Amino acid sequence: MARKRVAILISGRGSNMVALIEAAKNPDYPAEITLVVSNEPAAEGLKRAAALGVPTATVDHRPFGKDREAFEHALQRALVGAAIEIVCLAGFMRLLTPCFVRQWDGRLIN
């Protein structure tokens, strides 16, 4: 069975993210962590993910102001561009709109 492509969304240090990346190193783990995304460009977790060999991306929420949907469209483009199948929220400190959550219905883990 093919392993699912997972993106982890973080906002800070990424301690839960590191645990997931380490767990995914086991060949029996049902998923591979293929992307870590942060809304905080200076998030320590981005450096930790890169050091563990996981590609990273930043979608800074600040340029979007109060337009949460525009931020989420940019986030969605990053996820789709990486062929992500499951999104894992691990210390992601942004509230997501119902529209974004519906797009990932059954494939979003908090």
XYZ file of N, CA and C in Angstrom:
330
model
N 0.841 -1.181 0.000
C 0.000 0.000 0.000
C 0.894 1.254 0.000
N 0.568 2.193 -0.868
C 1.346 3.424 -0.973
C 1.150 4.291 0.264
N 2.225 4.904 0.685
C 2.148 5.809 1.825
C 1.530 7.130 1.390
N 0.703 7.708 2.239
C 0.046 8.987 1.957
C 1.045 10.133 2.101
N 0.901 11.122 1.226
C 1.749 12.318 1.267
C 1.121 13.315 2.248
N 1.879 13.657 3.290
C 1.364 14.492 4.371
C 2.128 15.805 4.450
N 1.379 16.881 4.649
C 1.963 18.180 4.978
C 1.637 18.462 6.436
N 2.619 18.981 7.143
C 2.414 19.403 8.525
C 2.427 20.924 8.550
N 1.381 21.509 9.129
C 1.301 22.963 9.276
C 1.709 23.330 10.688
N 2.648 24.272 10.798
C 3.169 24.697 12.094
C 3.175 26.223 12.170
N 3.348 26.714 13.391
C 3.539 28.152 13.592
C 4.731 28.457 14.480
N 5.300 27.435 15.111
C 6.357 27.693 16.082
C 7.510 26.717 16.011
N 7.862 26.167 17.181
C 9.052 25.312 17.319
C 8.955 23.983 16.579
N 7.775 23.429 16.461
C 7.620 22.186 15.721
C 7.971 20.926 16.492
N 7.789 20.923 17.812
C 8.140 19.716 18.577
C 7.264 18.525 18.188
N 5.968 18.742 17.986
C 5.104 17.642 17.528
C 5.464 17.233 16.104
N 5.823 18.194 15.285
C 6.233 17.927 13.916
C 7.444 17.000 13.886
N 8.426 17.267 14.734
C 9.632 16.432 14.781
C 9.248 14.999 15.137
N 8.359 14.832 16.095
C 7.925 13.481 16.482
C 7.266 12.770 15.307
N 6.466 13.487 14.528
C 5.813 12.881 13.357
C 6.832 12.523 12.279
N 7.791 13.390 12.046
C 8.827 13.108 11.047
C 9.629 11.882 11.462
N 9.991 11.803 12.725
C 10.747 10.651 13.222
C 9.930 9.370 13.089
N 8.643 9.422 13.435
C 7.781 8.239 13.320
C 7.662 7.781 11.869
N 7.618 8.748 10.945
C 7.443 8.422 9.523
C 8.689 7.783 8.911
N 9.794 7.782 9.630
C 11.005 7.116 9.132
C 10.851 5.594 9.150
N 9.920 5.100 9.936
C 9.649 3.662 9.984
C 8.962 3.263 8.682
N 9.473 2.288 7.952
C 8.876 1.911 6.665
C 7.434 1.410 6.778
N 7.016 0.994 7.957
C 5.632 0.542 8.153
C 4.671 1.688 8.438
N 5.189 2.883 8.636
C 4.342 4.051 8.912
C 3.502 4.331 7.665
N 2.206 4.606 7.809
C 1.327 4.722 6.633
C 1.438 6.034 5.865
N 2.340 6.918 6.294
C 2.447 8.221 5.637
C 3.900 8.648 5.543
N 4.158 9.546 4.585
C 5.468 10.173 4.502
C 5.254 11.680 4.612
N 6.072 12.320 5.409
C 5.972 13.768 5.582
C 6.738 14.397 4.426
N 6.008 15.005 3.515
C 6.628 15.530 2.301
C 6.715 17.051 2.275
N 6.116 17.712 3.269
C 6.160 19.176 3.301
C 5.817 19.662 4.701
N 6.530 20.686 5.136
C 6.185 21.410 6.358
C 5.944 22.856 5.949
N 4.787 23.393 6.348
C 4.415 24.763 5.997
C 4.186 25.549 7.278
N 4.695 26.774 7.288
C 4.451 27.657 8.419
C 3.906 28.995 7.946
N 3.051 29.579 8.758
C 2.570 30.935 8.506
C 3.517 31.965 9.116
N 4.516 31.490 9.848
C 5.514 32.347 10.494
C 6.871 32.135 9.812
N 7.358 33.110 9.052
C 8.629 32.931 8.345
C 9.808 32.584 9.251
N 9.782 33.052 10.490
C 10.898 32.803 11.402
C 10.653 31.609 12.331
N 9.667 30.789 12.030
C 9.359 29.648 12.903
C 10.556 28.708 13.005
N 10.931 28.398 14.221
C 12.045 27.491 14.481
C 11.801 26.124 13.826
N 10.550 25.705 13.763
C 10.225 24.408 13.184
C 10.638 24.269 11.731
N 10.684 25.363 10.989
C 11.128 25.297 9.595
C 12.582 24.852 9.509
N 13.399 25.396 10.399
C 14.814 24.993 10.423
C 14.949 23.537 10.840
N 14.148 23.126 11.807
C 14.212 21.747 12.282
C 13.791 20.775 11.183
N 12.722 21.116 10.441
C 12.260 20.254 9.353
C 13.325 20.157 8.265
N 13.897 21.293 7.890
C 14.937 21.292 6.854
C 16.132 20.446 7.293
N 16.510 20.539 8.564
C 17.633 19.747 9.073
C 17.335 18.255 9.020
N 16.052 17.898 9.062
C 15.647 16.497 8.977
C 15.371 16.068 7.534
N 15.630 16.959 6.593
C 15.493 16.622 5.179
C 14.095 16.755 4.609
N 13.224 17.467 5.296
C 11.850 17.636 4.812
C 11.721 19.011 4.153
N 11.202 19.072 2.940
C 10.999 20.362 2.281
C 10.070 21.262 3.101
N 10.331 22.563 3.034
C 9.534 23.526 3.788
C 9.006 24.616 2.873
N 7.954 25.277 3.356
C 7.388 26.431 2.667
C 6.835 27.379 3.715
N 6.783 28.631 3.349
C 6.193 29.638 4.219
C 5.085 30.341 3.460
N 3.935 30.475 4.121
C 2.849 31.303 3.610
C 2.535 32.271 4.746
N 3.203 33.413 4.702
C 3.061 34.424 5.752
C 1.651 35.015 5.687
N 0.962 34.989 6.797
C -0.418 35.489 6.830
C -0.492 37.014 6.834
N 0.560 37.690 7.236
C 0.517 39.138 7.425
C 0.173 39.935 6.160
N 0.728 39.598 4.996
C 0.383 40.385 3.802
C -1.102 40.328 3.438
N -1.814 39.343 3.959
C -3.228 39.191 3.626
C -4.138 39.974 4.574
N -3.555 40.572 5.608
C -4.353 41.343 6.559
C -5.441 40.487 7.184
N -6.646 40.976 7.134
C -7.778 40.249 7.724
C -8.465 39.314 6.728
N -7.937 39.232 5.526
C -8.534 38.378 4.490
C -8.047 36.936 4.654
N -8.704 36.218 5.541
C -8.315 34.833 5.838
C -8.454 33.936 4.618
N -9.480 34.166 3.816
C -9.675 33.317 2.637
C -8.545 33.488 1.628
N -8.045 34.702 1.447
C -6.928 34.910 0.523
C -5.688 34.181 1.033
N -5.438 34.260 2.343
C -4.330 33.512 2.941
C -4.502 32.020 2.680
N -5.704 31.517 2.894
C -5.953 30.088 2.712
C -5.845 29.661 1.254
N -6.177 30.536 0.324
C -5.984 30.209 -1.100
C -4.495 30.019 -1.393
N -3.662 30.890 -0.826
C -2.214 30.747 -1.012
C -1.723 29.460 -0.351
N -2.238 29.159 0.818
C -1.879 27.922 1.513
C -2.311 26.714 0.683
N -3.509 26.766 0.148
C -4.031 25.673 -0.678
C -3.156 25.449 -1.913
N -2.700 26.518 -2.529
C -1.821 26.382 -3.708
C -0.534 25.653 -3.336
N 0.023 25.971 -2.177
C 1.253 25.295 -1.734
C 1.002 23.818 -1.503
N -0.133 23.480 -0.921
C -0.457 22.084 -0.637
C -0.733 21.294 -1.912
N -1.509 21.862 -2.791
C -1.823 21.187 -4.059
C -0.566 21.064 -4.913
N 0.267 22.095 -4.910
C 1.507 22.062 -5.685
C 2.451 20.954 -5.242
N 2.327 20.545 -3.989
C 3.159 19.460 -3.463
C 2.430 18.119 -3.463
N 1.281 18.054 -4.112
C 0.484 16.818 -4.215
C 0.183 16.214 -2.842
N -0.183 17.065 -1.898
C -0.480 16.621 -0.542
C -1.827 15.907 -0.505
N -1.867 14.820 0.268
C -3.100 14.049 0.425
C -3.741 14.242 1.799
N -2.914 14.514 2.807
C -3.406 14.698 4.175
C -2.697 15.912 4.769
N -3.460 16.726 5.504
C -2.899 17.886 6.193
C -2.981 17.636 7.686
N -1.860 17.835 8.355
C -1.778 17.649 9.804
C -1.467 18.994 10.449
N -2.343 19.449 11.333
C -2.110 20.688 12.074
C -1.360 20.330 13.345
N -0.141 20.815 13.469
C 0.689 20.495 14.637
C 1.227 21.801 15.210
N 0.408 22.442 16.019
C 0.808 23.736 16.561
C 0.616 24.869 15.571
N -0.322 24.709 14.665
C -0.648 25.759 13.692
C -1.628 26.711 14.372
N -1.231 27.957 14.531
C -1.972 28.883 15.377
C -2.909 29.827 14.616
N -3.401 29.399 13.482
C -4.371 30.198 12.724
C -5.701 29.465 12.708
N -6.774 30.225 12.836
C -8.100 29.643 12.678
C -8.362 29.481 11.189
N -8.872 28.320 10.816
C -9.161 28.036 9.411
C -10.650 28.216 9.152
N -10.969 28.750 7.980
C -12.371 28.979 7.633
C -13.047 27.655 7.265
N -14.367 27.613 7.365
C -15.086 26.405 6.951
C -14.799 26.011 5.502
N -14.563 26.975 4.639
C -14.279 26.674 3.229
C -13.000 25.844 3.111
N -11.946 26.240 3.806
C -10.692 25.486 3.757
C -10.884 24.103 4.367
N -11.535 24.046 5.493
C -11.748 22.766 6.186
C -12.540 21.812 5.296
N -13.559 22.312 4.596
C -14.355 21.454 3.698
C -13.498 20.872 2.571
N -12.549 21.662 2.074
C -11.679 21.172 0.994
C -10.864 19.961 1.437
N -10.595 19.878 2.734
C -9.770 18.804 3.284
C -10.598 17.853 4.136
N -11.893 17.851 3.930
C -12.796 16.994 4.704
C -12.329 15.541 4.679
N -12.152 14.982 5.855
C -11.702 13.598 5.974
C -10.206 13.426 5.787
N -9.500 14.539 5.524
C -8.057 14.473 5.285
C -7.315 15.546 6.069
N -7.945 16.054 7.150
C -7.366 17.103 7.977
C -7.317 16.603 9.407
N -6.109 16.573 9.972
C -5.906 16.052 11.322
C -5.383 17.177 12.199
N -5.979 17.310 13.373
C -5.504 18.331 14.308
C -4.892 17.619 15.513
